Amino acid sequence: AELLVFPTITIIPPRDWGEVDAALEKISYYDAVIFTSVNGVRFFFQRMHEKGMDISCLADASVCAIGPGTAARLQERGIRVDLIPDLFQAESLVEALARAGIAGKRYLLPRAAEARDVLPEEIVRQGGRIDVVAVYRTESAGSDGEKLKHLLQHKGIGVISFTSSSTVRSFMEMMCFP
């Protein structure tokens, strides 16, 4: 097989770090910090470092990760991951958190600016409190889709794989599918 890598998004910091910085200032307030992606891990700890903080500030919080890749990135930073759901999606994490009890607990969710709200909505519905802060955002990579369109029209591509919902959205926009 021949592999064609075609970036549809670029991952960049948020326009404003204000909400992230406010959450970091009260990091000891949270019972748990939830990471949903390796990008969330990268940008969150990058900002902690810029603020002169180290991982010891997370000593009293549980750390949750959706997926083994996200967990591995945390472990590479010396962070103990307390919870990885069986299925690597928000719904499965909510089920795992619910087994330990969500009511009355405080959560921090550093994530992409655009993401599904299943996790925060369910935590609130079950009596928990959650601060959602955007530690990164995605924007179109600005790639020229003409070569890709040509390959698709002439059946030069057999399989397309996407890494996130934002890559799908950007791909559809590039291919002029509103």
Coordinates of C-alpha atoms in Angstrom, one line a residue:
A1 CA 0.0 0.0 0.0
E2 CA 1.1 3.5 -0.6
L3 CA 0.4 6.0 2.2
L4 CA -0.6 9.6 1.4
V5 CA -0.5 11.9 4.4
F6 CA -2.8 14.9 4.0
P7 CA -3.1 17.2 7.0
T8 CA -6.5 18.8 7.2
I9 CA -6.0 20.7 10.5
T10 CA -3.3 22.3 12.5
I11 CA -3.2 22.3 16.3
I12 CA -2.5 25.6 17.9
P13 CA -2.7 27.2 21.4
P14 CA -5.9 29.0 22.5
R15 CA -6.2 32.7 21.6
D16 CA -6.3 33.5 25.4
W17 CA -4.9 31.5 28.3
G18 CA -7.0 33.3 30.9
E19 CA -9.4 30.4 31.7
V20 CA -6.5 27.9 31.8
D21 CA -4.4 30.1 34.0
A22 CA -7.4 30.6 36.4
A23 CA -7.8 26.8 36.6
L24 CA -4.1 26.3 37.2
E25 CA -4.1 28.9 40.1
K26 CA -6.7 26.7 41.9
I27 CA -5.4 23.3 40.7
S28 CA -5.6 21.9 44.3
Y29 CA -9.4 22.6 44.3
Y30 CA -10.0 19.7 41.8
D31 CA -10.6 16.1 42.8
A32 CA -9.7 14.9 39.3
V33 CA -8.2 16.1 36.1
I34 CA -9.5 14.5 32.9
F35 CA -7.4 14.3 29.8
T36 CA -9.1 13.3 26.5
S37 CA -6.2 13.6 24.1
V38 CA -2.4 13.7 23.7
N39 CA -2.7 17.3 22.5
G40 CA -4.6 18.2 25.7
V41 CA -1.7 16.7 27.7
R42 CA 0.9 18.5 25.7
F43 CA -0.6 22.0 25.8
F44 CA -1.7 21.7 29.5
F45 CA 1.7 20.8 30.7
Q46 CA 3.4 23.3 28.4
R47 CA 1.3 26.0 30.1
M48 CA 2.1 24.6 33.6
H49 CA 5.7 24.8 32.7
E50 CA 5.4 28.4 31.4
K51 CA 3.7 29.3 34.7
G52 CA 6.6 27.8 36.7
M53 CA 4.5 24.9 38.0
D54 CA 5.5 21.2 38.2
I55 CA 3.6 17.9 38.4
S56 CA 3.7 17.9 42.2
C57 CA 0.7 20.3 42.1
L58 CA -1.4 17.3 40.8
A59 CA -0.4 15.0 43.7
D60 CA -3.8 15.2 45.4
A61 CA -5.9 14.9 42.3
S62 CA -6.9 11.7 40.4
V63 CA -5.9 11.7 36.8
C64 CA -8.1 10.2 34.1
A65 CA -7.2 9.5 30.5
I66 CA -9.3 8.5 27.6
G67 CA -7.2 6.0 25.7
P68 CA -3.8 4.4 26.0
G69 CA -2.0 7.0 23.9
T70 CA -3.2 9.8 26.2
A71 CA -2.3 7.7 29.3
A72 CA 1.2 7.0 27.9
R73 CA 1.8 10.7 27.4
L74 CA 0.9 11.4 31.0
Q75 CA 3.1 8.5 32.2
E76 CA 6.0 9.8 30.2
R77 CA 5.7 13.0 32.3
G78 CA 5.7 11.1 35.5
I79 CA 2.0 11.3 36.1
R80 CA 0.2 8.3 37.6
V81 CA -3.0 7.6 35.6
D82 CA -5.8 6.5 38.0
L83 CA -8.5 5.8 35.5
I84 CA -8.6 4.7 31.8
P85 CA -12.1 3.6 30.7
D86 CA -12.6 0.3 28.9
L87 CA -13.8 2.1 25.7
F88 CA -11.9 5.2 24.7
Q89 CA -14.8 7.6 24.6
A90 CA -16.5 10.1 26.9
E91 CA -19.5 7.9 27.6
S92 CA -17.3 5.1 28.9
L93 CA -15.4 7.5 31.1
V94 CA -18.6 8.8 32.6
E95 CA -19.6 5.2 33.5
A96 CA -16.3 4.5 35.1
L97 CA -16.5 7.8 37.1
A98 CA -20.0 7.1 38.1
R99 CA -19.0 3.8 39.7
A100 CA -16.8 5.8 42.1
G101 CA -19.4 8.5 42.5
I102 CA -19.6 11.8 40.7
A103 CA -21.9 13.8 43.0
G104 CA -20.0 16.6 44.9
K105 CA -16.7 16.1 43.2
R106 CA -14.8 18.8 41.3
Y107 CA -13.3 18.1 37.9
L108 CA -11.0 19.9 35.5
L109 CA -11.2 19.1 31.8
P110 CA -8.4 20.7 29.7
R111 CA -9.3 20.0 26.1
A112 CA -9.8 21.3 22.6
A113 CA -11.8 24.5 22.1
E114 CA -14.3 22.5 20.0
A115 CA -15.3 19.2 21.4
R116 CA -18.3 17.2 22.3
D117 CA -20.0 18.2 25.5
V118 CA -21.1 14.7 26.6
L119 CA -18.6 14.5 29.4
P120 CA -19.2 17.8 31.1
E121 CA -23.0 17.6 30.7
E122 CA -23.1 14.1 32.3
I123 CA -20.8 15.1 35.2
V124 CA -23.1 18.1 35.9
R125 CA -26.2 16.0 35.5
Q126 CA -24.9 13.5 38.1
G127 CA -24.1 16.2 40.6
G128 CA -20.5 17.0 39.9
R129 CA -18.9 20.3 39.1
I130 CA -16.6 20.7 36.1
D131 CA -14.4 23.4 34.7
V132 CA -13.8 23.0 31.0
V133 CA -10.8 24.9 29.7
A134 CA -9.6 25.1 26.1
V135 CA -5.8 24.3 26.1
Y136 CA -5.7 24.1 22.3
R137 CA -7.7 24.7 19.2
T138 CA -7.7 23.4 15.7
E139 CA -7.9 25.3 12.4
S140 CA -7.8 24.3 8.8
A141 CA -4.3 23.4 7.6
G142 CA -4.9 25.3 4.4
S143 CA -3.8 22.3 2.3
D144 CA -4.7 22.4 -1.4
G145 CA -7.3 19.7 -1.9
E146 CA -7.0 19.6 -5.7
K147 CA -4.6 16.6 -5.8
L148 CA -6.7 14.8 -3.3
K149 CA -9.9 15.5 -5.2
H150 CA -8.3 14.2 -8.4
L151 CA -7.2 11.0 -6.6
L152 CA -10.7 10.5 -5.2
Q153 CA -12.4 11.1 -8.5
H154 CA -10.1 8.6 -10.3
K155 CA -10.4 6.0 -7.5
G156 CA -6.7 6.5 -6.6
I157 CA -7.5 6.2 -2.9
G158 CA -8.9 3.0 -1.4
V159 CA -9.2 3.9 2.3
I160 CA -9.4 7.2 4.2
S161 CA -8.6 7.3 7.9
F162 CA -9.4 10.2 10.2
T163 CA -7.9 11.0 13.6
S164 CA -10.7 13.2 15.0
S165 CA -14.0 14.8 14.2
S166 CA -12.3 18.1 13.5
T167 CA -10.2 16.4 10.8
V168 CA -13.4 15.1 9.2
R169 CA -15.0 18.6 9.3
S170 CA -12.0 20.2 7.8
F171 CA -11.7 17.5 5.1
M172 CA -15.4 18.0 4.1
E173 CA -14.9 21.8 3.9
M174 CA -11.8 21.3 1.7
M175 CA -13.6 19.0 -0.6
C176 CA -16.5 21.5 -0.8
F177 CA -19.0 19.3 1.0
P178 CA -20.8 21.7 3.3

